[in-house]
PDB file of C-alpha atoms and ligand atoms in Angstrom:
ATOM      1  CA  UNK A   1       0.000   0.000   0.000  1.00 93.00           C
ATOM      2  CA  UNK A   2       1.192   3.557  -0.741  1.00 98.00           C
ATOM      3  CA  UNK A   3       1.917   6.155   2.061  1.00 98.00           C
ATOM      4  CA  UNK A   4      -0.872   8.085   1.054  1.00 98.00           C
ATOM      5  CA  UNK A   5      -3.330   4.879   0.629  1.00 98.00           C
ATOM      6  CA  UNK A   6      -1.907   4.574   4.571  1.00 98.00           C
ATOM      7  CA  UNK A   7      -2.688   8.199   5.525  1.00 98.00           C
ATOM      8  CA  UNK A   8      -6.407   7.815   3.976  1.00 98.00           C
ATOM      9  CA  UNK A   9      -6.575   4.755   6.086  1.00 98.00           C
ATOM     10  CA  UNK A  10      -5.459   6.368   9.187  1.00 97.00           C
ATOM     11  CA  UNK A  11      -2.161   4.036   9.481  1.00 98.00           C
ATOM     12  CA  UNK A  12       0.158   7.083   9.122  1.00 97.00           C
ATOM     13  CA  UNK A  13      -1.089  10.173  10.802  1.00 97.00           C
ATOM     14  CA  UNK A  14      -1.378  13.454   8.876  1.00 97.00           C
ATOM     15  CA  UNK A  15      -2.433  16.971   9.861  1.00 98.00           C
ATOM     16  CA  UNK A  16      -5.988  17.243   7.933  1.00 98.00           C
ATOM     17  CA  UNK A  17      -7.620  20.202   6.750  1.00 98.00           C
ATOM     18  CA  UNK A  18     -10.368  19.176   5.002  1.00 98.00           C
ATOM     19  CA  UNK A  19     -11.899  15.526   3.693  1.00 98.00           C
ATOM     20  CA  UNK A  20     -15.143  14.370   2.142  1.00 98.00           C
ATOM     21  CA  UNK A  21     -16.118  10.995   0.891  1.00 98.00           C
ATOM     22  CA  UNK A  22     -13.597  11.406  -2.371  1.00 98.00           C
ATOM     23  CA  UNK A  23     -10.757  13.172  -1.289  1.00 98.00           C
ATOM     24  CA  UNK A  24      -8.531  14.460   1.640  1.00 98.00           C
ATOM     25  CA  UNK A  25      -6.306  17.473   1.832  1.00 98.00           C
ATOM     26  CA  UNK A  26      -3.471  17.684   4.814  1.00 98.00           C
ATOM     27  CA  UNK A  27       0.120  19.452   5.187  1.00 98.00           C
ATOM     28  CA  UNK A  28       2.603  18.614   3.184  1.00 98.00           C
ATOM     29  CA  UNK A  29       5.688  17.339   5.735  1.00 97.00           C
ATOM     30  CA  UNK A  30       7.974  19.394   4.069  1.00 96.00           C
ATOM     31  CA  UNK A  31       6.583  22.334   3.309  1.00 97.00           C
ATOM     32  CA  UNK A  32       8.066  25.192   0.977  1.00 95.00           C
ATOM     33  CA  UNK A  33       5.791  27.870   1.437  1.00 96.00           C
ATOM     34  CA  UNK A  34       4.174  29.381   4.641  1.00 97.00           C
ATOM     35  CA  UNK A  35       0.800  26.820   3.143  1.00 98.00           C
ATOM     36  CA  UNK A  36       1.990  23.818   1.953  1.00 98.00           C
ATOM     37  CA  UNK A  37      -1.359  21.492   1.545  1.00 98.00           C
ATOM     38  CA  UNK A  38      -1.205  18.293  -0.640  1.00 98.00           C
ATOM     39  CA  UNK A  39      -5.088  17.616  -2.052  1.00 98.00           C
ATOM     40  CA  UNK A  40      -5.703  13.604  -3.247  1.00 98.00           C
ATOM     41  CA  UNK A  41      -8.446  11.223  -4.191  1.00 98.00           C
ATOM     42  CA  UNK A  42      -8.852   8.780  -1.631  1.00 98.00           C
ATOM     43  CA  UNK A  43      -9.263   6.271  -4.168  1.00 98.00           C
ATOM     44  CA  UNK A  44      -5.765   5.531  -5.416  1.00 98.00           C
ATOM     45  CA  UNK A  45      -4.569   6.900  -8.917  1.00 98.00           C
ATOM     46  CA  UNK A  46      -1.114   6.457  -9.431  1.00 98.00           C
ATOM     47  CA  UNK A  47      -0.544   9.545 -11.331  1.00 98.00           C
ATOM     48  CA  UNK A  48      -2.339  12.687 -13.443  1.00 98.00           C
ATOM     49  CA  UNK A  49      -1.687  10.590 -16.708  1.00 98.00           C
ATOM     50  CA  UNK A  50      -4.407   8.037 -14.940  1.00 97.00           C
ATOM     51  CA  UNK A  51      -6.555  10.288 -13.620  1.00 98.00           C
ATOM     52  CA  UNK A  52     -10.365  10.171 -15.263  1.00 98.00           C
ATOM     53  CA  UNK A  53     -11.965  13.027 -16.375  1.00 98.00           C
ATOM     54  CA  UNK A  54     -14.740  12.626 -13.908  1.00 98.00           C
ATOM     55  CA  UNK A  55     -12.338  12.492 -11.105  1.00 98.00           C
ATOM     56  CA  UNK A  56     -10.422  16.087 -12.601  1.00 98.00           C
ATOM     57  CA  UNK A  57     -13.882  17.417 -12.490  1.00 98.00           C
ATOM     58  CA  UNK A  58     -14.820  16.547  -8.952  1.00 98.00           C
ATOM     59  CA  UNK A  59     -11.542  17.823  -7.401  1.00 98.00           C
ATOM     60  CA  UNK A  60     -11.957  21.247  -8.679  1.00 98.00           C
ATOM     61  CA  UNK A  61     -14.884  22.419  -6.276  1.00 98.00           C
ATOM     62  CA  UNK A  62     -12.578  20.733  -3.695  1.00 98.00           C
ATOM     63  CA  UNK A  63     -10.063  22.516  -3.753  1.00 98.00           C
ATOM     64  CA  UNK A  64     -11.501  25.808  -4.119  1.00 98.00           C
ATOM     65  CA  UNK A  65     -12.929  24.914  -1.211  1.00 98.00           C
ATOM     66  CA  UNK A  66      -9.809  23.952   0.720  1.00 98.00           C
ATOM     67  CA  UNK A  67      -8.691  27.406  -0.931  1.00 98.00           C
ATOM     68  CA  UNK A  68     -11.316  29.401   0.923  1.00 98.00           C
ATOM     69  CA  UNK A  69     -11.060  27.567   4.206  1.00 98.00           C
ATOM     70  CA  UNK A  70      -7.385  28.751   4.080  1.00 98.00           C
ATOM     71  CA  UNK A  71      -8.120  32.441   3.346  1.00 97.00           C
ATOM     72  CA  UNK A  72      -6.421  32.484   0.002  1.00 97.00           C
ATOM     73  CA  UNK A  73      -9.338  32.425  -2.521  1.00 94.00           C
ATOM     74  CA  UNK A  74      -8.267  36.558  -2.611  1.00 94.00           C
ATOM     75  CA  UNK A  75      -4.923  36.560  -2.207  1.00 96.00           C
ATOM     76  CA  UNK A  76      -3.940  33.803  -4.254  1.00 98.00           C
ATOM     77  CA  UNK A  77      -2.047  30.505  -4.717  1.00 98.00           C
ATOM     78  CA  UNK A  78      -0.076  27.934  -6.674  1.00 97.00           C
ATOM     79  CA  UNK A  79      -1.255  24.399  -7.710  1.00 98.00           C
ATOM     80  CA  UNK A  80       1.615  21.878  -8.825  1.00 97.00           C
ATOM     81  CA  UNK A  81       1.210  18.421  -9.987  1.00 98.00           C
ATOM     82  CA  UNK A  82       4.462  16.522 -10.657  1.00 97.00           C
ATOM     83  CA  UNK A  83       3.294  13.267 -13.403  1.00 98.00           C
ATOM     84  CA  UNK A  84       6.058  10.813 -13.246  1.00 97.00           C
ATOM     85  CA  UNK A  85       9.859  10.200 -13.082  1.00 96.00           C
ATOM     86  CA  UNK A  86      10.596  13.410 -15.130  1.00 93.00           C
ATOM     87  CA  UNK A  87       7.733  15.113 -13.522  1.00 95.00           C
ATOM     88  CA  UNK A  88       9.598  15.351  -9.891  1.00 94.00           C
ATOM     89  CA  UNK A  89       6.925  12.684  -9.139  1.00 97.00           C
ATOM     90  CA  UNK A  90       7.926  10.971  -5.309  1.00 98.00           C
ATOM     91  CA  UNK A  91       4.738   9.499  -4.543  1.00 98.00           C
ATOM     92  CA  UNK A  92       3.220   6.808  -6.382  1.00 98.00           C
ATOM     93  CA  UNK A  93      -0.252   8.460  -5.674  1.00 98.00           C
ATOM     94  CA  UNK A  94      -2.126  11.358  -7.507  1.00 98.00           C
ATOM     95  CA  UNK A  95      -1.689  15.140  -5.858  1.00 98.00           C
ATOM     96  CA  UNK A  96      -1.908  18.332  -6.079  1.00 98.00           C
ATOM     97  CA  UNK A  97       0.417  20.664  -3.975  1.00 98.00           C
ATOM     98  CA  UNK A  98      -1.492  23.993  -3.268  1.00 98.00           C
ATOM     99  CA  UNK A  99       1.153  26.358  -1.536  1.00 97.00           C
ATOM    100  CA  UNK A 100       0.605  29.820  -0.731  1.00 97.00           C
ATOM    101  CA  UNK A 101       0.661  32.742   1.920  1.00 97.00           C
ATOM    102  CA  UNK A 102       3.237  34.572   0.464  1.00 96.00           C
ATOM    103  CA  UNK A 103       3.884  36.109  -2.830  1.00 96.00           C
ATOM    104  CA  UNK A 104       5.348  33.132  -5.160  1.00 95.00           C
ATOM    105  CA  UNK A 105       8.713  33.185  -6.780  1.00 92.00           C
ATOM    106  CA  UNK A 106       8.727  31.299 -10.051  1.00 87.00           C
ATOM    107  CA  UNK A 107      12.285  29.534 -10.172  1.00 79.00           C
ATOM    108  CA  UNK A 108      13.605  27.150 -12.941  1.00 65.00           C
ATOM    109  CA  UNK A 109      12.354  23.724 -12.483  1.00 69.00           C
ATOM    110  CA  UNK A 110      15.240  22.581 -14.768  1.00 73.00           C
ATOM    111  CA  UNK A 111      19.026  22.549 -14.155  1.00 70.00           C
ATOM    112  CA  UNK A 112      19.596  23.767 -17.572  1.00 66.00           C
ATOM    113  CA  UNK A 113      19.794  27.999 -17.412  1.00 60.00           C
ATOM    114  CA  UNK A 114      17.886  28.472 -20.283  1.00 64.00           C
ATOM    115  CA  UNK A 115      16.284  26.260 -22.934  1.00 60.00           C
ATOM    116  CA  UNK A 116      14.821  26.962 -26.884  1.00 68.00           C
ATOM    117  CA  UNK A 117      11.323  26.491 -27.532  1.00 64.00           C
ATOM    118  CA  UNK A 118      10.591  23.715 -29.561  1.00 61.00           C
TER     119      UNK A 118
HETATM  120  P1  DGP B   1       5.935  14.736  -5.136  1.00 82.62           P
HETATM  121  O1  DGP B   1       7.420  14.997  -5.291  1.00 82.62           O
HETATM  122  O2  DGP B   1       5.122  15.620  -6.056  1.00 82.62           O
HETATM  123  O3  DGP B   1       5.586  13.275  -5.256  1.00 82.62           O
HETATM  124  O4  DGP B   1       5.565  15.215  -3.674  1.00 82.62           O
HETATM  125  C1  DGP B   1       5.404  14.367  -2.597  1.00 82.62           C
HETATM  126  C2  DGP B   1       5.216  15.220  -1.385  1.00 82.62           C
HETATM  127  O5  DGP B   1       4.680  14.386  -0.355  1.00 82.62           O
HETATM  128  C3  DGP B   1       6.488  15.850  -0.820  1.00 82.62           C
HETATM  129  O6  DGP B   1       6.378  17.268  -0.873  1.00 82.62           O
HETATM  130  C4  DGP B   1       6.577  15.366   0.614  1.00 82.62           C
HETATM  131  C5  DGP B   1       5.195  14.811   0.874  1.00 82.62           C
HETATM  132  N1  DGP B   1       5.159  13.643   1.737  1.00 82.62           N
HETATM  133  C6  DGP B   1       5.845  12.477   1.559  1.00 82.62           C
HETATM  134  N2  DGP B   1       5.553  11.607   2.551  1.00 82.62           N
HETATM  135  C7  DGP B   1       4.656  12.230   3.348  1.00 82.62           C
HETATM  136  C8  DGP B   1       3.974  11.825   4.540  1.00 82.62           C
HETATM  137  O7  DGP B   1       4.119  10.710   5.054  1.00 82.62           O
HETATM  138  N3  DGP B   1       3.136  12.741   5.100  1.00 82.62           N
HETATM  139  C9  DGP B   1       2.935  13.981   4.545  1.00 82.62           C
HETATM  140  N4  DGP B   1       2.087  14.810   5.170  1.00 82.62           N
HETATM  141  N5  DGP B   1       3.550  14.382   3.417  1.00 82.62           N
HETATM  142  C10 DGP B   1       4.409  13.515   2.836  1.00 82.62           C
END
């Protein structure tokens, strides 16, 4: 079982924010902004390039609603979803990261300084 199959079961223990009968949100354990929440379908999906329609559709009003319950449906935030090895992709189990609380910096994600558009 995945660790996040294990924290929707309650086997490891995670700081929730808000659940319903499809998905859970809780803090990410290593958090790089001041909000660091990580939003999944309790139901696991390996990753994005798995994900149904249906399911993409049904984890919108969620987290807009996690949004709100934080305070930054005004100010703002960042959703991130790493698909896969090349992707940044740890764990095995469909997420979103949704950080805010500050303003956002928007670094290179790539080692390379500067690349051509295809
Ligand atoms: P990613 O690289 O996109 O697969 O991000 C995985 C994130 O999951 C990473 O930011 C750290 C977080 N994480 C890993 N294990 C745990 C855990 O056991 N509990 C919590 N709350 N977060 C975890």
């Amino acid at each position: 079982m995945c660790i996040f199959c294990k924290i929707v079961d309650g086997e490891i223990p995670s700081n929730k924010i808000l659940e319903s009968e499809e998905f859970l949100c809780f803090h990410d354990v290593n958090p790089r902004a001041p909000i660091h929440l990580l939003i999944i379908p309790k139901a696991h999906v390996e990753k994005f390039q798995d994900a149904s329609s249906e399911l993409m559709a049904n984890i919108t009003p969620f987290i807009q609603e996690v949004a709100s319950k934080m305070g930054l449906n005004l100010s703002g935030y960042r959703l991130i979803l790493n698909n896969g090895e090349d992707g940044g992709q740890e764990v095995p189990h469909l997420h979103f990261h949704l950080l805010g609380g500050t303003k956002l910096s928007w670094p290179h994600f790539s080692p390379k300084e500067t690349h051509k558009s295809l």
